[in-house]
PDB file of C-alpha atoms in Angstrom:
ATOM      1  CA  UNK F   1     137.044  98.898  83.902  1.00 34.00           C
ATOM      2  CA  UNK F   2     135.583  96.292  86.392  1.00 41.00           C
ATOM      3  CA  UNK F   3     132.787  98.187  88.172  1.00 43.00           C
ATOM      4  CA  UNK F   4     132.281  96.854  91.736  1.00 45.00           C
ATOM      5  CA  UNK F   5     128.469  97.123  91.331  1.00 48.00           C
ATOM      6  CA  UNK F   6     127.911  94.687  88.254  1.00 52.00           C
ATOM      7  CA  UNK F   7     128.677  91.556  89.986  1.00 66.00           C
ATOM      8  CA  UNK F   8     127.755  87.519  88.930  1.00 86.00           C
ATOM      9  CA  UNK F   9     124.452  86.870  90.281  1.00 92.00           C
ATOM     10  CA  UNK F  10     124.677  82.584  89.941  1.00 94.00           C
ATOM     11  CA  UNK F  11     121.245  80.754  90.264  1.00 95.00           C
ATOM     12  CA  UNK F  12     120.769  77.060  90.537  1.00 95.00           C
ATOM     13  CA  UNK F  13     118.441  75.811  87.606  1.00 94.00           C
ATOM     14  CA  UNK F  14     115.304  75.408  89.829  1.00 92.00           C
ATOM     15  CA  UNK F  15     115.381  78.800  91.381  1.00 94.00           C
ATOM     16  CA  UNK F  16     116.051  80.091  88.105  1.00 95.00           C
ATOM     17  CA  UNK F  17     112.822  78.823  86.351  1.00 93.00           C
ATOM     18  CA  UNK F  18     110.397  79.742  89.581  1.00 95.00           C
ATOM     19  CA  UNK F  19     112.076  83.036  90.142  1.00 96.00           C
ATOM     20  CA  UNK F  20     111.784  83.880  86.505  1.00 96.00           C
ATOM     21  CA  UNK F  21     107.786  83.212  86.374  1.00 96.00           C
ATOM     22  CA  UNK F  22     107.301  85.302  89.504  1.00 96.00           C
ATOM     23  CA  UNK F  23     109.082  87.839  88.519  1.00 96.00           C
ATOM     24  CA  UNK F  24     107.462  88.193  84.549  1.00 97.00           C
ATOM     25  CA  UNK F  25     104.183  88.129  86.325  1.00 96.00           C
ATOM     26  CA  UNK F  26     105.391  90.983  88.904  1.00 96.00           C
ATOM     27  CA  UNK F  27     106.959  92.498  85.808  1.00 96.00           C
ATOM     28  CA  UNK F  28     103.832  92.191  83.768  1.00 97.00           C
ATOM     29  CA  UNK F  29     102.007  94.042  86.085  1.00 96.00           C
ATOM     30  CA  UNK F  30     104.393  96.940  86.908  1.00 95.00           C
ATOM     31  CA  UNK F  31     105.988  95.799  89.852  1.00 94.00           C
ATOM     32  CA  UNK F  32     108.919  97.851  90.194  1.00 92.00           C
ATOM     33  CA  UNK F  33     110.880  95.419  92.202  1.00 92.00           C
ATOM     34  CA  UNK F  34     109.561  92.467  90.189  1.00 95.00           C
ATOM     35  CA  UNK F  35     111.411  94.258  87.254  1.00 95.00           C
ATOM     36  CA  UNK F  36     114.461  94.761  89.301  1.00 93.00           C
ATOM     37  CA  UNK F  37     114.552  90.699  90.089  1.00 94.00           C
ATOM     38  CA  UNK F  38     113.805  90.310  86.445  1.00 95.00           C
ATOM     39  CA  UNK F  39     116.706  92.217  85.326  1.00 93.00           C
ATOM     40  CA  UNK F  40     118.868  89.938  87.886  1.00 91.00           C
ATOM     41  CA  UNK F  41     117.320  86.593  86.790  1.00 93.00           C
ATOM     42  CA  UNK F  42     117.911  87.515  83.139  1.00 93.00           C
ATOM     43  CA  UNK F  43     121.922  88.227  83.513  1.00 91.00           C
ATOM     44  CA  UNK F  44     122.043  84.998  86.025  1.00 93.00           C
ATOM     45  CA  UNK F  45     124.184  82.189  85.932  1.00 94.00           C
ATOM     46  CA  UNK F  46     122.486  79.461  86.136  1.00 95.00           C
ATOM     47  CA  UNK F  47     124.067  75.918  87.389  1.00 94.00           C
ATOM     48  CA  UNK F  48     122.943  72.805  88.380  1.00 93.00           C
ATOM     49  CA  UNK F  49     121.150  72.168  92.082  1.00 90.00           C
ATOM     50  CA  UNK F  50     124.073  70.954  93.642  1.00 87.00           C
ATOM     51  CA  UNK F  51     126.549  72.621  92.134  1.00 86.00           C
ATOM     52  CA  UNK F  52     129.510  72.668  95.217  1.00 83.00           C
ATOM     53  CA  UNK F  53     129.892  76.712  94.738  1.00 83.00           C
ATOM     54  CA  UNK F  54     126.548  77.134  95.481  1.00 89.00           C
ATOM     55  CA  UNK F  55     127.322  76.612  99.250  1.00 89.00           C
ATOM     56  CA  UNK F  56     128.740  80.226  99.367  1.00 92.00           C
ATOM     57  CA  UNK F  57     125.786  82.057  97.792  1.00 94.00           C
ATOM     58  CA  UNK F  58     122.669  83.657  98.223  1.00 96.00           C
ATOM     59  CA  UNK F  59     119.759  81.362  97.076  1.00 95.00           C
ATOM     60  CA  UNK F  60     116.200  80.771  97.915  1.00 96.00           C
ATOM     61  CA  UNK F  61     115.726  79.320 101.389  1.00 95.00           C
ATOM     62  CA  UNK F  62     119.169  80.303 102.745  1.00 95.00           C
ATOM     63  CA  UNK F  63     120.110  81.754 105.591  1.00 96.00           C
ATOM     64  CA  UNK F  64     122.331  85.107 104.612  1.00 96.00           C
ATOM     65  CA  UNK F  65     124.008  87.262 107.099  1.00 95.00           C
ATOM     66  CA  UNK F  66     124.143  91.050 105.467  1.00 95.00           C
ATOM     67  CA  UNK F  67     124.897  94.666 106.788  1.00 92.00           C
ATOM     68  CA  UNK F  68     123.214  97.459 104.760  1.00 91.00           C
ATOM     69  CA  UNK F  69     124.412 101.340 104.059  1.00 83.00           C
ATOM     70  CA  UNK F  70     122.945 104.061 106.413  1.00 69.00           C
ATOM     71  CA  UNK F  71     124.186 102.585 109.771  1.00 70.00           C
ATOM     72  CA  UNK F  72     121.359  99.359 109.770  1.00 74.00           C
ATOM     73  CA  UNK F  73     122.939  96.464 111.907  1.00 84.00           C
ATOM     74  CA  UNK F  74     124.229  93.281 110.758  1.00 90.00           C
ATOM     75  CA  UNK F  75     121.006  91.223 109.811  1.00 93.00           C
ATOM     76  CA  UNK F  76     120.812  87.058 109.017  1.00 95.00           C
ATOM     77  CA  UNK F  77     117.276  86.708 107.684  1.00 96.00           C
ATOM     78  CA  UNK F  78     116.441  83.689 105.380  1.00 97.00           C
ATOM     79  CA  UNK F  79     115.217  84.712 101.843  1.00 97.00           C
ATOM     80  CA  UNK F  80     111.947  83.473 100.851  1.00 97.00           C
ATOM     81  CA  UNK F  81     109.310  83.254  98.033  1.00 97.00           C
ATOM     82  CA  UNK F  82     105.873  85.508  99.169  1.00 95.00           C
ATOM     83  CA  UNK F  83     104.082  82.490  99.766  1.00 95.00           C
ATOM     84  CA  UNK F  84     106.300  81.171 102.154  1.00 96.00           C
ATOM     85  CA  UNK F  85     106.821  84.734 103.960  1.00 96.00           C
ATOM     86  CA  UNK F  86     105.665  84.577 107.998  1.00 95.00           C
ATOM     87  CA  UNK F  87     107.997  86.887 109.909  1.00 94.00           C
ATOM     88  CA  UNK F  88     109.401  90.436 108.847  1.00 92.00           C
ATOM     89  CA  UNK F  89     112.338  89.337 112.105  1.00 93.00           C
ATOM     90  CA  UNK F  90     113.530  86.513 110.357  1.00 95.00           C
ATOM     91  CA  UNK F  91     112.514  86.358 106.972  1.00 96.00           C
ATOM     92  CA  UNK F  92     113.179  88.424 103.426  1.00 96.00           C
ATOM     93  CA  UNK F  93     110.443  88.036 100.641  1.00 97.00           C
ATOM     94  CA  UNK F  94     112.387  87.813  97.358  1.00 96.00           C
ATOM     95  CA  UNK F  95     109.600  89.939  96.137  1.00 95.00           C
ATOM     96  CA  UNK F  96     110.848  92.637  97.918  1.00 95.00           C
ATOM     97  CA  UNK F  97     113.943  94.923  97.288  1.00 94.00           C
ATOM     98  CA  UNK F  98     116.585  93.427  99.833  1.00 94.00           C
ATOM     99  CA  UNK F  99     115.402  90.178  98.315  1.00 96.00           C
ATOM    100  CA  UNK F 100     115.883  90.504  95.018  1.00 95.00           C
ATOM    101  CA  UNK F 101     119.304  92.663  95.417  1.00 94.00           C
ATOM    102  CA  UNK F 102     120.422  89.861  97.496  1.00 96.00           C
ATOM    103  CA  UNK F 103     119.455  86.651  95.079  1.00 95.00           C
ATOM    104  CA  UNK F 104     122.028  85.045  93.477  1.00 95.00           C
ATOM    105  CA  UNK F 105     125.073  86.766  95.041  1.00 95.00           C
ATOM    106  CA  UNK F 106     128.330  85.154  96.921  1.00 94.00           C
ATOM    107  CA  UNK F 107     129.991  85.611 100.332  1.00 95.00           C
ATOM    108  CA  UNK F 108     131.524  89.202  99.763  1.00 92.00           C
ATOM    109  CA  UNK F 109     129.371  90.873  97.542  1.00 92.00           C
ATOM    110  CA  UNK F 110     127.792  94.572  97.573  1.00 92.00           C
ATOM    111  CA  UNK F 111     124.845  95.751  95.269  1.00 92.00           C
ATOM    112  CA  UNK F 112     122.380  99.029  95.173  1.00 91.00           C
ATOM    113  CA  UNK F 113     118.809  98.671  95.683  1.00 90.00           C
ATOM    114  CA  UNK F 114     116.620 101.098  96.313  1.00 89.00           C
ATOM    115  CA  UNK F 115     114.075 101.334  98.779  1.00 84.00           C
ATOM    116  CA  UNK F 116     112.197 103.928 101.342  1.00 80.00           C
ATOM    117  CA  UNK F 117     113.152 106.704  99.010  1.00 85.00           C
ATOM    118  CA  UNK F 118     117.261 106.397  98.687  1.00 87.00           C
ATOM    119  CA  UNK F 119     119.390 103.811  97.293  1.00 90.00           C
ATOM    120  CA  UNK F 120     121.187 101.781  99.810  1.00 90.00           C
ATOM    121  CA  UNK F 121     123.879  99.082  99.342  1.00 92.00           C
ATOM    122  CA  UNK F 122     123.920  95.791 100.813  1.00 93.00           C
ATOM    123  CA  UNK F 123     126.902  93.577 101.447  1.00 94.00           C
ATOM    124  CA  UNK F 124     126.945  89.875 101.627  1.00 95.00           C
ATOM    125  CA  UNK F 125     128.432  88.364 104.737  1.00 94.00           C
ATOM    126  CA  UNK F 126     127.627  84.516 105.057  1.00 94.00           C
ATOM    127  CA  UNK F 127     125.050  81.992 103.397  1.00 95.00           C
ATOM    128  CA  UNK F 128     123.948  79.185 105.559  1.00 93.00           C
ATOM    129  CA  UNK F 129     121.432  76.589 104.173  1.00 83.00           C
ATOM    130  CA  UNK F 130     119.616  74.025 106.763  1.00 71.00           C
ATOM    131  CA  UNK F 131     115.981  73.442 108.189  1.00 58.00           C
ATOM    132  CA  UNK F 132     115.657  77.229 110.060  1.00 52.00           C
ATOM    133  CA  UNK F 133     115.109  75.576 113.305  1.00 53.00           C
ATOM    134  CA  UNK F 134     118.390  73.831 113.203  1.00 49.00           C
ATOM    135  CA  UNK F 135     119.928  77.317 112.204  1.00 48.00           C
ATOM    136  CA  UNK F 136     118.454  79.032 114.974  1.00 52.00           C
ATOM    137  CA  UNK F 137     118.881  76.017 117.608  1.00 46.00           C
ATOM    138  CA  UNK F 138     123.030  75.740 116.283  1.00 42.00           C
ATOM    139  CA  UNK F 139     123.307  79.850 116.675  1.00 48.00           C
ATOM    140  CA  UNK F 140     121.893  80.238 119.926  1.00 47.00           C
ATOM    141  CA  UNK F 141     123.179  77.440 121.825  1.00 41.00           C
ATOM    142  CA  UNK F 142     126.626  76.115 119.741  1.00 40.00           C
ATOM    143  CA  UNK F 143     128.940  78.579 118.456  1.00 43.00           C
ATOM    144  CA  UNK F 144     131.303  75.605 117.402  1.00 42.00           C
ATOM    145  CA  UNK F 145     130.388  72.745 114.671  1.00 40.00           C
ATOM    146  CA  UNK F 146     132.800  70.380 113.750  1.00 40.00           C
ATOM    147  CA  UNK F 147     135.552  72.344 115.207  1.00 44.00           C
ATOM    148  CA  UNK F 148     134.821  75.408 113.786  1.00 43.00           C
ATOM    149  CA  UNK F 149     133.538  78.424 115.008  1.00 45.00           C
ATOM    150  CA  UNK F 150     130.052  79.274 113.443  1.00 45.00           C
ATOM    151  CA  UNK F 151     129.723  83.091 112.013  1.00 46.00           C
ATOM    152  CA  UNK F 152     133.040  84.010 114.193  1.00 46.00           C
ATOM    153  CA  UNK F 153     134.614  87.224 112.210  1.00 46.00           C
ATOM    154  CA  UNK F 154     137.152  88.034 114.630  1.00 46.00           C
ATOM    155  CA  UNK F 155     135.545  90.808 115.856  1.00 46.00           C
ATOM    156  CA  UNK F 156     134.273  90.286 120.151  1.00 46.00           C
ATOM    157  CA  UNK F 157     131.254  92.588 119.627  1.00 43.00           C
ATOM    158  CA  UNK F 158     130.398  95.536 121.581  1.00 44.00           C
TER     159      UNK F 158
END
């Protein structure tokens, strides 16, 4: 039986050997979460850097658009490392357990993680790489590139 929960988490090779060392040490010291991404890391895919499927998933320093169970809105945070963590608005720490539920997945994915006391599940929209400024500069003020409508689902919003 194919359960919808156990999905491929793919990793390109760099993330793979940094996210493994932070999560060990996490792990090491009973981090709960850091045992979570552990668990993740350790039933990865991994693939080269530039591996062309890469461009639809979730890896460190993209920009993924996500809804979550319990009624939260549609979010696009970028997911981070800790050290590189500066806003809770625009940001995910992989550290955390959004992060490390969302590491590693593709465009259409849904995975439990629990957090705040209850297990929520959290879906994978998009995955957008770039420098964040040119993310944020192309949302707000382009909604076409190249021809083609940027994060357009069909759907004209409230």
């Amino acid at each position: 039986m194919n359960n919808p929960f156990f999905l491929n988490v793919t990793l390109p090779a760099s993330d793979h050997r940094r996210l493994e060392q932070l999560a060990q040490a996490g792990a090491d010291q009973g981090d709960l979460d850091a045992r979570f991404l552990l668990r993740e890391i350790n039933r990865a895919e991994v693939v080269p850097d530039r591996a062309a499927r890469l461009d639809s998933i979730v890896t460190m320093g993209s920009w993924v658009t996500f809804w979550i169970t319990w009624g939260f809105p549609r979010e696009t945070r970028q997911l981070v490392y800790p050290e590189d963590y500066t806003s809770e608005r625009t940001q995910i720490p992989v550290m955390s357990p959004l992060g490390a539920a969302l590491v590693g997945l593709k465009v259409g994915s849904e995975i439990p993680f629990f957090t705040a006391g209850r297990t929520n599940v959290v879906k994978v929209e998009r995955v957008g790489r770039g420098d964040p400024n040119d993310v944020v500069r192309v949302l707000f003020s382009n909604p076409e590139v190249k021809g083609k409508k940027l994060f357009d689902d069909g759907d004209p919003g409230p």
